[in-house]
Amino acid sequence: MTPTRLATARAAAATAALAAAVALAPAGPVAADTADPYAICPEVYYYVVPEGSPGLDSIAGLILDDAERAAEIYELNAGRTQADGNALGEDRAVLAQWRLVVPFDAGGENVYRGSDPLCVVAVENALAVGEEPPSPPPPPPAYTPPPEDGASPTAQGEVVDLDPDGARPSIDPRLLAGGAVGLVLLTLLTLFWEPVLRGITWPFRAAARARAARAPKRRPTRPGVAARRRRAATEAVAADPDARRRAAAAHAELLASPADVPARPVALLTSDAGVSAVVPAGATPPMSSWRVVDTTTWRYGSGRSTAPVHFTTAAMTAVREPVRGVLVCLGLEEGGDALVHLDLTRTRGLLAVGGDAGVAADTVRVVGDGLHAAGVRVRVLRPDRPLHSLVADTIPVVSAPDPIQGTVPEPGAFEAVVVPRPLSAADEHVLLDLPPNLLVVAMGESRAARRQWWARDDGTVDTGALGLEVVVRHPERREP
């Protein structure tokens, strides 16, 4: 036999002996050696923390594109011991070479897919010391993405327990009741705000109306101040002796000028600026040198107007006889520098002056002196005599002439009676039966007065319907 054939025969015999030995060996130990000890480790996505990692929030921003999902990474790794023996705590601090389980949608650098690295380390440590591999740790909770259409679990047919612990809401029921009441009140106020606000403001509006209706209280004026004012008015009258003539001329021209509605002035004001007339509202200015200032005031100027006069107007007014005016200079206009000349040409009946007794007495004397200076017959009643001693018994006149729009009295029939004392109750029946051509000037108040004036302690007189307030001058001293 050759050497080659001998070597081949020896190799075949050795192979047959090895096969027989393997066939005779027990089957149990061989099966145990072939089992994989790493099969117990689940497959997960994990992230290997590099050197210098800033923190869990930054890791979530890198691999999940959302730093707020760091809480998911914390839930997946809380309580899991790393290879160095440390674990992720509440401070969320991480160390290099840690293996952090991450959600399945993570991606990027240092993100891997494989067996749970912590489980692999535990198996390796057990095999190194010859112990059985530990039981596999519970798998990390799987990430459940939110529904794409935004539907809630209840809308998908699931039952959600909104109060699992049976706890009551923390809101106080009294607070809820108060809010409901406030909402109801706000609704009522929105629907009925006008009557509600009217009812709320009614007491204030009523108080304001009561204050407006109450006569304003005047502070008493010191006698020295009133005396100085009246002295200044007296000096102004004495300094302009030509004022009476100018007022009389303007008055005569105003009455003689043709107009659609003849003007019957109630007063004329004279000053350095000119002469003005106070007329009733509705009068027509004449086609002459009078200029309208406002509704009841006309200003007198020099020259004649070239405006044409209607023939009917001229024919109706030219035939009227001129009337001699009765003007009484009462004093100085309150708040101005003009002298006030009252037109008493058509005034009949009772002219009463009430208020402050001293100023009222001086006003009665000033009016009496003015009537006497204008050529009117004036009789003065003694303080101890009754009024009927100077007034004859007459038949009552049903319609007395109006002081402004009344008829023109007959020439020479105008008389005046001055009563320098307050009126008494016994004078009332006489005042109701006054003759139509008589003017009574008296102190006090009376329901029969055609004109009622009011005197104040500051030296002024309110002329009532005339609308003028005048600082009364002192009466002229009578020679003994």
Tab-separated table of C-alpha atoms in Angstrom:
chain	number	residue	atom	x	y	z
A	1	MET	CA	0.000	0.000	0.000
A	2	THR	CA	1.381	3.322	-0.931
A	3	PRO	CA	1.838	6.164	1.630
A	4	THR	CA	-0.904	8.292	0.040
A	5	ARG	CA	-3.517	5.649	0.275
A	6	LEU	CA	-2.472	4.983	3.885
A	7	ALA	CA	-3.060	8.658	4.919
A	8	THR	CA	-6.450	8.710	3.270
A	9	ALA	CA	-7.568	5.613	5.108
A	10	ARG	CA	-6.506	7.075	8.474
A	11	ALA	CA	-8.475	10.309	7.920
A	12	ALA	CA	-11.643	8.421	7.029
A	13	ALA	CA	-11.356	6.271	10.173
A	14	ALA	CA	-10.951	9.377	12.398
A	15	THR	CA	-14.004	11.022	10.870
A	16	ALA	CA	-16.132	7.954	11.449
A	17	ALA	CA	-15.029	7.751	15.098
A	18	LEU	CA	-15.880	11.434	15.713
A	19	ALA	CA	-19.328	10.988	14.191
A	20	ALA	CA	-20.001	7.983	16.412
A	21	ALA	CA	-18.952	9.939	19.520
A	22	VAL	CA	-21.245	12.804	18.671
A	23	ALA	CA	-24.143	10.431	18.094
A	24	LEU	CA	-23.595	8.693	21.470
A	25	ALA	CA	-23.419	12.018	23.473
A	26	PRO	CA	-26.593	13.105	25.507
A	27	ALA	CA	-28.924	15.514	23.717
A	28	GLY	CA	-29.895	17.747	26.759
A	29	PRO	CA	-26.664	19.670	27.340
A	30	VAL	CA	-26.195	20.388	23.676
A	31	ALA	CA	-29.653	21.984	23.425
A	32	ALA	CA	-28.894	24.139	26.444
A	33	ASP	CA	-25.689	25.456	24.946
A	34	THR	CA	-27.401	26.547	21.713
A	35	ALA	CA	-30.135	28.813	23.452
A	36	ASP	CA	-29.604	32.661	22.906
A	37	PRO	CA	-29.460	34.454	26.296
A	38	TYR	CA	-30.141	37.891	24.669
A	39	ALA	CA	-33.528	36.865	23.291
A	40	ILE	CA	-35.207	38.226	26.419
A	41	CYS	CA	-34.222	41.829	25.561
A	42	PRO	CA	-36.937	43.732	23.641
A	43	GLU	CA	-36.228	45.749	20.547
A	44	VAL	CA	-36.342	49.520	21.161
A	45	TYR	CA	-35.093	52.848	19.808
A	46	TYR	CA	-32.358	54.326	21.967
A	47	TYR	CA	-30.093	57.312	21.960
A	48	VAL	CA	-26.426	57.323	22.988
A	49	VAL	CA	-25.665	60.497	24.909
A	50	PRO	CA	-22.518	62.130	23.495
A	51	GLU	CA	-19.933	64.116	25.383
A	52	GLY	CA	-21.066	67.593	26.408
A	53	SER	CA	-24.791	66.990	25.939
A	54	PRO	CA	-26.710	70.075	27.214
A	55	GLY	CA	-29.734	68.280	28.699
A	56	LEU	CA	-32.914	66.352	28.144
A	57	ASP	CA	-34.780	69.286	26.561
A	58	SER	CA	-32.036	69.821	24.001
A	59	ILE	CA	-31.984	66.089	23.196
A	60	ALA	CA	-35.747	66.156	22.568
A	61	GLY	CA	-35.307	69.159	20.304
A	62	LEU	CA	-32.572	67.393	18.301
A	63	ILE	CA	-34.160	63.976	17.743
A	64	LEU	CA	-37.885	64.822	18.009
A	65	ASP	CA	-37.904	68.461	16.778
A	66	ASP	CA	-39.945	69.377	19.869
A	67	ALA	CA	-38.309	70.305	23.181
A	68	GLU	CA	-41.642	69.884	25.002
A	69	ARG	CA	-41.500	66.114	24.333
A	70	ALA	CA	-38.654	65.771	26.817
A	71	ALA	CA	-41.305	64.559	29.270
A	72	GLU	CA	-41.865	61.467	27.072
A	73	ILE	CA	-38.163	60.600	27.160
A	74	TYR	CA	-38.208	61.087	30.938
A	75	GLU	CA	-41.149	58.693	31.365
A	76	LEU	CA	-39.409	56.036	29.230
A	77	ASN	CA	-36.159	56.162	31.261
A	78	ALA	CA	-37.176	57.141	34.802
A	79	GLY	CA	-35.875	54.586	37.320
A	80	ARG	CA	-33.769	52.613	34.784
A	81	THR	CA	-30.218	52.073	36.029
A	82	GLN	CA	-27.542	52.842	33.452
A	83	ALA	CA	-24.300	50.915	32.926
A	84	ASP	CA	-22.383	53.224	35.272
A	85	GLY	CA	-24.864	52.586	38.115
A	86	ASN	CA	-26.613	55.969	37.902
A	87	ALA	CA	-30.218	56.616	36.899
A	88	LEU	CA	-32.219	59.487	35.427
A	89	GLY	CA	-33.634	61.552	38.299
A	90	GLU	CA	-36.143	64.355	38.701
A	91	ASP	CA	-33.457	66.909	37.837
A	92	ARG	CA	-33.357	65.329	34.344
A	93	ALA	CA	-29.552	65.469	34.281
A	94	VAL	CA	-27.873	63.071	31.803
A	95	LEU	CA	-24.313	61.778	31.546
A	96	ALA	CA	-22.197	60.822	28.559
A	97	GLN	CA	-22.555	57.272	27.142
A	98	TRP	CA	-25.984	56.784	28.684
A	99	ARG	CA	-28.437	54.787	26.598
A	100	LEU	CA	-31.817	56.520	26.666
A	101	VAL	CA	-34.882	54.813	25.254
A	102	VAL	CA	-36.641	57.236	22.896
A	103	PRO	CA	-39.989	57.209	21.026
A	104	PHE	CA	-40.180	55.296	17.786
A	105	ASP	CA	-40.433	58.480	15.704
A	106	ALA	CA	-37.022	59.746	16.861
A	107	GLY	CA	-34.315	60.189	14.287
A	108	GLY	CA	-30.973	61.727	13.700
A	109	GLU	CA	-27.406	61.248	14.862
A	110	ASN	CA	-26.736	58.780	17.766
A	111	VAL	CA	-30.230	57.238	17.434
A	112	TYR	CA	-30.155	53.424	17.019
A	113	ARG	CA	-32.619	50.571	16.773
A	114	GLY	CA	-31.882	47.277	18.519
A	115	SER	CA	-32.152	45.279	21.724
A	116	ASP	CA	-32.645	47.235	24.913
A	117	PRO	CA	-29.036	48.240	25.774
A	118	LEU	CA	-29.626	48.104	29.530
A	119	CYS	CA	-31.034	44.601	29.222
A	120	VAL	CA	-27.985	43.534	27.177
A	121	VAL	CA	-25.657	44.878	29.882
A	122	ALA	CA	-27.570	43.001	32.572
A	123	VAL	CA	-27.299	39.705	30.605
A	124	GLU	CA	-23.573	40.198	30.025
A	125	ASN	CA	-22.954	40.811	33.720
A	126	ALA	CA	-24.909	37.670	34.645
A	127	LEU	CA	-23.016	35.471	32.174
A	128	ALA	CA	-19.695	36.863	33.380
A	129	VAL	CA	-20.293	35.629	36.921
A	130	GLY	CA	-21.953	32.371	35.780
A	131	GLU	CA	-25.498	33.263	36.927
A	132	GLU	CA	-28.786	32.898	35.162
A	133	PRO	CA	-29.788	35.919	33.100
A	134	PRO	CA	-32.273	38.123	34.967
A	135	SER	CA	-35.912	38.326	33.947
A	136	PRO	CA	-36.500	40.835	31.185
A	137	PRO	CA	-37.523	44.335	32.382
A	138	PRO	CA	-41.007	45.549	31.469
A	139	PRO	CA	-41.038	47.048	28.017
A	140	PRO	CA	-41.241	50.855	27.884
A	141	PRO	CA	-44.667	52.256	27.108
A	142	ALA	CA	-45.267	52.699	23.444
A	143	TYR	CA	-45.794	56.185	22.082
A	144	THR	CA	-49.327	56.815	20.883
A	145	PRO	CA	-49.463	59.636	18.341
A	146	PRO	CA	-52.461	61.990	18.513
A	147	PRO	CA	-55.204	61.446	15.943
A	148	GLU	CA	-54.532	63.353	12.748
A	149	ASP	CA	-58.083	64.616	12.332
A	150	GLY	CA	-58.161	66.056	15.861
A	151	ALA	CA	-61.017	63.788	16.953
A	152	SER	CA	-61.263	63.156	20.666
A	153	PRO	CA	-61.380	59.607	22.106
A	154	THR	CA	-65.041	60.150	22.906
A	155	ALA	CA	-65.768	60.981	19.259
A	156	GLN	CA	-64.097	57.678	18.237
A	157	GLY	CA	-66.463	55.668	20.384
A	158	GLU	CA	-64.329	55.337	23.527
A	159	VAL	CA	-65.663	56.021	27.000
A	160	VAL	CA	-63.577	58.484	29.004
A	161	ASP	CA	-64.006	58.883	32.727
A	162	LEU	CA	-63.698	62.607	33.349
A	163	ASP	CA	-63.833	62.188	37.114
A	164	PRO	CA	-62.019	58.927	37.915
A	165	ASP	CA	-61.615	59.704	41.629
A	166	GLY	CA	-65.159	60.938	42.157
A	167	ALA	CA	-63.848	64.364	43.219
A	168	ARG	CA	-66.168	67.377	43.136
A	169	PRO	CA	-65.233	70.601	41.350
A	170	SER	CA	-63.195	73.032	43.404
A	171	ILE	CA	-65.428	76.044	42.481
A	172	ASP	CA	-67.615	77.322	45.296
A	173	PRO	CA	-71.330	76.924	44.410
A	174	ARG	CA	-72.024	80.316	45.974
A	175	LEU	CA	-69.600	81.864	43.518
A	176	LEU	CA	-71.443	80.206	40.649
A	177	ALA	CA	-74.775	81.478	41.985
A	178	GLY	CA	-73.401	85.009	42.281
A	179	GLY	CA	-72.140	84.880	38.706
A	180	ALA	CA	-75.536	83.701	37.474
A	181	VAL	CA	-77.306	86.528	39.307
A	182	GLY	CA	-74.860	89.073	37.873
A	183	LEU	CA	-75.433	87.707	34.374
A	184	VAL	CA	-79.205	88.034	34.788
A	185	LEU	CA	-78.874	91.618	36.044
A	186	LEU	CA	-76.563	92.515	33.171
A	187	THR	CA	-79.058	91.065	30.692
A	188	LEU	CA	-81.922	93.071	32.202
A	189	LEU	CA	-79.813	96.241	32.159
A	190	THR	CA	-78.963	95.652	28.495
A	191	LEU	CA	-82.607	95.203	27.549
A	192	PHE	CA	-84.111	97.929	29.731
A	193	TRP	CA	-81.212	100.342	30.284
A	194	GLU	CA	-83.196	103.513	29.490
A	195	PRO	CA	-85.992	103.128	32.099
A	196	VAL	CA	-83.498	101.768	34.620
A	197	LEU	CA	-81.177	104.758	34.276
A	198	ARG	CA	-84.162	107.113	34.285
A	199	GLY	CA	-85.319	105.609	37.568
A	200	ILE	CA	-81.836	105.815	39.076
A	201	THR	CA	-81.357	109.466	38.128
A	202	TRP	CA	-84.903	110.569	39.013
A	203	PRO	CA	-84.073	111.685	42.609
A	204	PHE	CA	-81.129	113.755	41.389
A	205	ARG	CA	-83.163	115.387	38.600
A	206	ALA	CA	-85.995	116.145	41.030
A	207	ALA	CA	-83.550	117.760	43.456
A	208	ALA	CA	-82.047	119.831	40.623
A	209	ARG	CA	-85.503	121.032	39.545
A	210	ALA	CA	-86.332	121.955	43.131
A	211	ARG	CA	-83.116	123.966	43.447
A	212	ALA	CA	-83.797	125.702	40.129
A	213	ALA	CA	-87.363	126.565	41.146
A	214	ARG	CA	-86.233	127.969	44.476
A	215	ALA	CA	-85.444	131.654	44.320
A	216	PRO	CA	-81.721	132.315	44.642
A	217	LYS	CA	-80.666	133.728	47.947
A	218	ARG	CA	-79.017	137.083	47.634
A	219	ARG	CA	-76.314	137.957	50.051
A	220	PRO	CA	-77.139	141.139	51.924
A	221	THR	CA	-75.210	144.119	50.651
A	222	ARG	CA	-73.428	146.398	53.057
A	223	PRO	CA	-75.076	149.813	53.348
A	224	GLY	CA	-71.863	151.561	52.394
A	225	VAL	CA	-71.606	149.696	49.082
A	226	ALA	CA	-75.235	150.450	48.166
A	227	ALA	CA	-74.783	154.115	49.094
A	228	ARG	CA	-71.698	154.437	46.891
A	229	ARG	CA	-73.498	152.858	43.934
A	230	ARG	CA	-76.510	155.131	44.267
A	231	ARG	CA	-74.272	158.169	44.704
A	232	ALA	CA	-72.444	157.240	41.496
A	233	ALA	CA	-75.793	156.949	39.669
A	234	THR	CA	-76.884	160.354	40.990
A	235	GLU	CA	-73.617	161.947	39.875
A	236	ALA	CA	-73.967	160.369	36.414
A	237	VAL	CA	-77.435	161.919	36.035
A	238	ALA	CA	-76.175	165.322	37.192
A	239	ALA	CA	-73.151	165.154	34.872
A	240	ASP	CA	-75.344	164.782	31.762
A	241	PRO	CA	-78.088	167.431	31.944
A	242	ASP	CA	-78.713	167.134	28.206
A	243	ALA	CA	-79.632	163.427	28.448
A	244	ARG	CA	-83.317	164.176	29.064
A	245	ARG	CA	-83.543	166.349	25.952
A	246	ARG	CA	-81.835	163.748	23.740
A	247	ALA	CA	-84.108	161.006	25.047
A	248	ALA	CA	-87.209	163.157	24.440
A	249	ALA	CA	-86.130	163.975	20.873
A	250	ALA	CA	-85.433	160.333	20.033
A	251	HIS	CA	-88.738	159.332	21.611
A	252	ALA	CA	-90.703	161.886	19.590
A	253	GLU	CA	-89.024	160.856	16.331
A	254	LEU	CA	-89.626	157.177	17.043
A	255	LEU	CA	-93.340	157.769	17.580
A	256	ALA	CA	-93.666	160.032	14.533
A	257	SER	CA	-91.706	157.823	12.112
A	258	PRO	CA	-93.830	155.743	9.699
A	259	ALA	CA	-93.691	151.966	10.216
A	260	ASP	CA	-95.818	148.928	9.415
A	261	VAL	CA	-96.242	148.192	13.143
A	262	PRO	CA	-95.756	151.421	15.146
A	263	ALA	CA	-93.261	151.035	17.957
A	264	ARG	CA	-94.280	151.895	21.502
A	265	PRO	CA	-90.983	152.097	23.436
A	266	VAL	CA	-90.878	151.166	27.105
A	267	ALA	CA	-87.516	152.810	27.887
A	268	LEU	CA	-84.731	154.836	26.314
A	269	LEU	CA	-81.061	154.505	27.252
A	270	THR	CA	-78.736	157.476	26.830
A	271	SER	CA	-74.948	157.332	27.006
A	272	ASP	CA	-71.901	158.805	25.323
A	273	ALA	CA	-72.266	156.182	22.559
A	274	GLY	CA	-75.769	157.353	21.606
A	275	VAL	CA	-79.409	156.657	22.338
A	276	SER	CA	-81.010	153.208	22.375
A	277	ALA	CA	-84.662	152.251	22.662
A	278	VAL	CA	-86.111	149.184	24.380
A	279	VAL	CA	-89.225	148.154	22.437
A	280	PRO	CA	-91.673	145.226	22.623
A	281	ALA	CA	-90.838	142.157	20.550
A	282	GLY	CA	-92.500	142.171	17.133
A	283	ALA	CA	-92.371	145.913	16.480
A	284	THR	CA	-91.254	147.115	13.051
A	285	PRO	CA	-88.300	149.531	12.929
A	286	PRO	CA	-89.183	152.799	11.180
A	287	MET	CA	-87.752	153.778	7.807
A	288	SER	CA	-85.505	156.412	9.358
A	289	SER	CA	-82.318	156.495	11.368
A	290	TRP	CA	-83.068	153.598	13.744
A	291	ARG	CA	-80.932	150.471	13.517
A	292	VAL	CA	-81.910	147.086	14.971
A	293	VAL	CA	-79.423	145.746	17.548
A	294	ASP	CA	-81.447	142.739	18.709
A	295	THR	CA	-85.090	141.712	19.070
A	296	THR	CA	-85.986	144.353	21.652
A	297	THR	CA	-83.218	146.961	21.253
A	298	TRP	CA	-82.869	149.636	18.561
A	299	ARG	CA	-79.987	152.093	18.202
A	300	TYR	CA	-80.633	155.714	17.161
A	301	GLY	CA	-78.308	157.319	14.599
A	302	SER	CA	-78.037	160.651	12.813
A	303	GLY	CA	-79.331	161.260	9.295
A	304	ARG	CA	-82.296	159.995	7.358
A	305	SER	CA	-82.623	156.767	5.469
A	306	THR	CA	-83.143	156.880	1.681
A	307	ALA	CA	-85.171	153.658	1.653
A	308	PRO	CA	-88.612	154.071	0.084
A	309	VAL	CA	-91.653	154.155	2.367
A	310	HIS	CA	-94.808	152.267	1.421
A	311	PHE	CA	-97.667	154.623	0.604
A	312	THR	CA	-100.076	152.722	2.804
A	313	THR	CA	-97.698	152.919	5.736
A	314	ALA	CA	-97.158	156.646	5.323
A	315	ALA	CA	-100.852	157.297	4.898
A	316	MET	CA	-101.773	155.337	8.009
A	317	THR	CA	-99.158	156.838	10.294
A	318	ALA	CA	-98.847	160.407	9.094
A	319	VAL	CA	-102.351	161.405	10.160
A	320	ARG	CA	-101.714	160.445	13.772
A	321	GLU	CA	-101.282	163.355	16.124
A	322	PRO	CA	-97.940	163.536	17.888
A	323	VAL	CA	-98.007	162.327	21.471
A	324	ARG	CA	-96.056	164.123	24.148
A	325	GLY	CA	-93.832	161.583	25.844
A	326	VAL	CA	-93.637	161.175	29.603
A	327	LEU	CA	-90.073	160.042	30.369
A	328	VAL	CA	-88.745	159.492	33.885
A	329	CYS	CA	-84.984	159.169	34.467
A	330	LEU	CA	-84.793	156.429	37.095
A	331	GLY	CA	-81.031	156.038	37.371
A	332	LEU	CA	-78.077	154.133	35.911
A	333	GLU	CA	-78.345	150.807	34.099
A	334	GLU	CA	-77.055	147.894	36.187
A	335	GLY	CA	-73.705	146.745	34.835
A	336	GLY	CA	-73.543	149.581	32.274
A	337	ASP	CA	-73.007	153.310	31.878
A	338	ALA	CA	-76.324	154.306	30.257
A	339	LEU	CA	-79.005	156.400	31.939
A	340	VAL	CA	-82.435	154.732	31.952
A	341	HIS	CA	-85.455	156.875	30.954
A	342	LEU	CA	-88.693	154.932	31.457
A	343	ASP	CA	-91.600	155.716	29.148
A	344	LEU	CA	-94.729	156.124	31.321
A	345	THR	CA	-96.801	157.789	28.609
A	346	ARG	CA	-99.350	154.957	28.432
A	347	THR	CA	-98.954	153.570	31.931
A	348	ARG	CA	-102.185	153.627	33.948
A	349	GLY	CA	-103.378	151.847	37.060
A	350	LEU	CA	-101.077	150.861	39.928
A	351	LEU	CA	-97.276	150.874	39.771
A	352	ALA	CA	-96.138	149.119	42.972
A	353	VAL	CA	-92.570	148.950	44.271
A	354	GLY	CA	-91.937	146.167	46.802
A	355	GLY	CA	-88.857	144.797	48.484
A	356	ASP	CA	-86.399	146.872	50.490
A	357	ALA	CA	-88.361	149.662	52.198
A	358	GLY	CA	-85.685	152.361	51.910
A	359	VAL	CA	-84.908	151.808	48.233
A	360	ALA	CA	-88.632	151.393	47.433
A	361	ALA	CA	-89.478	154.731	49.110
A	362	ASP	CA	-86.735	156.518	47.153
A	363	THR	CA	-87.934	154.882	43.918
A	364	VAL	CA	-91.488	156.161	44.505
A	365	ARG	CA	-90.132	159.685	45.113
A	366	VAL	CA	-87.920	159.566	41.992
A	367	VAL	CA	-90.862	158.458	39.828
A	368	GLY	CA	-93.088	161.188	41.311
A	369	ASP	CA	-90.456	163.870	40.687
A	370	GLY	CA	-89.991	162.643	37.123
A	371	LEU	CA	-93.724	162.742	36.415
A	372	HIS	CA	-93.924	166.255	37.824
A	373	ALA	CA	-90.943	167.379	35.701
A	374	ALA	CA	-92.664	165.929	32.598
A	375	GLY	CA	-95.715	168.137	33.182
A	376	VAL	CA	-98.037	165.566	34.738
A	377	ARG	CA	-100.300	166.646	37.579
A	378	VAL	CA	-99.015	164.804	40.670
A	379	ARG	CA	-100.730	164.590	44.046
A	380	VAL	CA	-98.966	163.178	47.118
A	381	LEU	CA	-100.986	161.256	49.696
A	382	ARG	CA	-100.264	161.976	53.326
A	383	PRO	CA	-99.097	158.963	55.295
A	384	ASP	CA	-102.054	159.235	57.706
A	385	ARG	CA	-104.735	159.585	55.018
A	386	PRO	CA	-106.562	156.731	53.234
A	387	LEU	CA	-106.155	156.288	49.512
A	388	HIS	CA	-109.817	156.912	48.680
A	389	SER	CA	-109.450	160.493	49.911
A	390	LEU	CA	-107.554	161.334	46.689
A	391	VAL	CA	-109.269	158.859	44.383
A	392	ALA	CA	-112.884	159.640	43.513
A	393	ASP	CA	-115.453	156.855	43.331
A	394	THR	CA	-115.791	155.699	39.737
A	395	ILE	CA	-117.540	152.958	37.810
A	396	PRO	CA	-115.188	149.991	37.347
A	397	VAL	CA	-113.613	149.791	33.918
A	398	VAL	CA	-113.861	146.278	32.475
A	399	SER	CA	-110.950	146.592	30.026
A	400	ALA	CA	-108.242	148.948	31.158
A	401	PRO	CA	-105.704	150.196	28.585
A	402	ASP	CA	-102.572	148.096	28.241
A	403	PRO	CA	-99.364	149.837	29.444
A	404	ILE	CA	-97.527	148.980	26.211
A	405	GLN	CA	-100.087	148.381	23.441
A	406	GLY	CA	-102.899	150.478	25.028
A	407	THR	CA	-104.806	153.382	23.532
A	408	VAL	CA	-103.559	156.956	23.596
A	409	PRO	CA	-105.182	158.949	26.432
A	410	GLU	CA	-106.801	162.254	25.872
A	411	PRO	CA	-104.485	165.269	26.187
A	412	GLY	CA	-104.455	166.801	29.636
A	413	ALA	CA	-106.320	163.929	31.283
A	414	PHE	CA	-103.237	162.178	32.741
A	415	GLU	CA	-102.938	162.436	36.536
A	416	ALA	CA	-100.753	160.673	39.093
A	417	VAL	CA	-101.076	159.927	42.804
A	418	VAL	CA	-97.938	159.150	44.838
A	419	VAL	CA	-98.402	157.021	47.975
A	420	PRO	CA	-95.197	157.274	50.084
A	421	ARG	CA	-96.200	154.420	52.414
A	422	PRO	CA	-96.818	150.685	52.071
A	423	LEU	CA	-100.239	149.708	50.793
A	424	SER	CA	-102.727	148.384	53.335
A	425	ALA	CA	-105.624	145.969	53.066
A	426	ALA	CA	-108.068	148.899	53.079
A	427	ASP	CA	-106.519	150.201	49.855
A	428	GLU	CA	-107.246	147.067	47.815
A	429	HIS	CA	-110.884	147.903	47.001
A	430	VAL	CA	-109.841	151.381	45.869
A	431	LEU	CA	-107.086	149.998	43.608
A	432	LEU	CA	-109.595	147.762	41.838
A	433	ASP	CA	-111.776	150.760	40.874
A	434	LEU	CA	-109.181	153.283	39.663
A	435	PRO	CA	-110.207	155.763	36.949
A	436	PRO	CA	-108.793	155.027	33.480
A	437	ASN	CA	-106.749	158.254	33.415
A	438	LEU	CA	-105.030	157.798	36.791
A	439	LEU	CA	-101.594	156.399	37.670
A	440	VAL	CA	-100.927	155.411	41.294
A	441	VAL	CA	-97.292	154.980	42.371
A	442	ALA	CA	-97.069	153.251	45.758
A	443	MET	CA	-94.859	151.105	47.971
A	444	GLY	CA	-95.575	147.447	48.609
A	445	GLU	CA	-97.142	144.580	46.701
A	446	SER	CA	-100.644	144.192	45.282
A	447	ARG	CA	-102.509	141.800	43.018
A	448	ALA	CA	-104.078	144.825	41.306
A	449	ALA	CA	-100.694	146.206	40.178
A	450	ARG	CA	-100.278	146.725	36.431
A	451	ARG	CA	-96.526	146.918	36.988
A	452	GLN	CA	-94.775	145.318	39.958
A	453	TRP	CA	-91.202	146.345	40.654
A	454	TRP	CA	-88.824	144.945	43.258
A	455	ALA	CA	-86.290	146.992	45.201
A	456	ARG	CA	-83.152	145.385	46.641
A	457	ASP	CA	-80.848	146.379	49.450
A	458	ASP	CA	-77.972	146.894	47.004
A	459	GLY	CA	-79.707	149.981	45.567
A	460	THR	CA	-81.120	148.369	42.412
A	461	VAL	CA	-84.706	147.985	41.195
A	462	ASP	CA	-85.944	145.120	39.026
A	463	THR	CA	-88.579	146.499	36.637
A	464	GLY	CA	-90.188	143.094	36.092
A	465	ALA	CA	-91.743	142.723	32.632
A	466	LEU	CA	-89.636	145.569	31.251
A	467	GLY	CA	-86.534	143.431	31.716
A	468	LEU	CA	-84.322	146.200	33.105
A	469	GLU	CA	-82.370	146.463	36.354
A	470	VAL	CA	-81.603	150.025	37.377
A	471	VAL	CA	-79.399	151.515	40.095
A	472	VAL	CA	-81.805	154.097	41.543
A	473	ARG	CA	-80.493	157.607	41.940
A	474	HIS	CA	-81.130	159.621	45.064
A	475	PRO	CA	-84.263	161.810	45.042
A	476	GLU	CA	-83.755	165.506	44.504
A	477	ARG	CA	-83.612	167.597	47.619
A	478	ARG	CA	-86.656	169.756	48.045
A	479	GLU	CA	-86.178	173.325	49.055
A	480	PRO	CA	-87.975	174.357	52.265
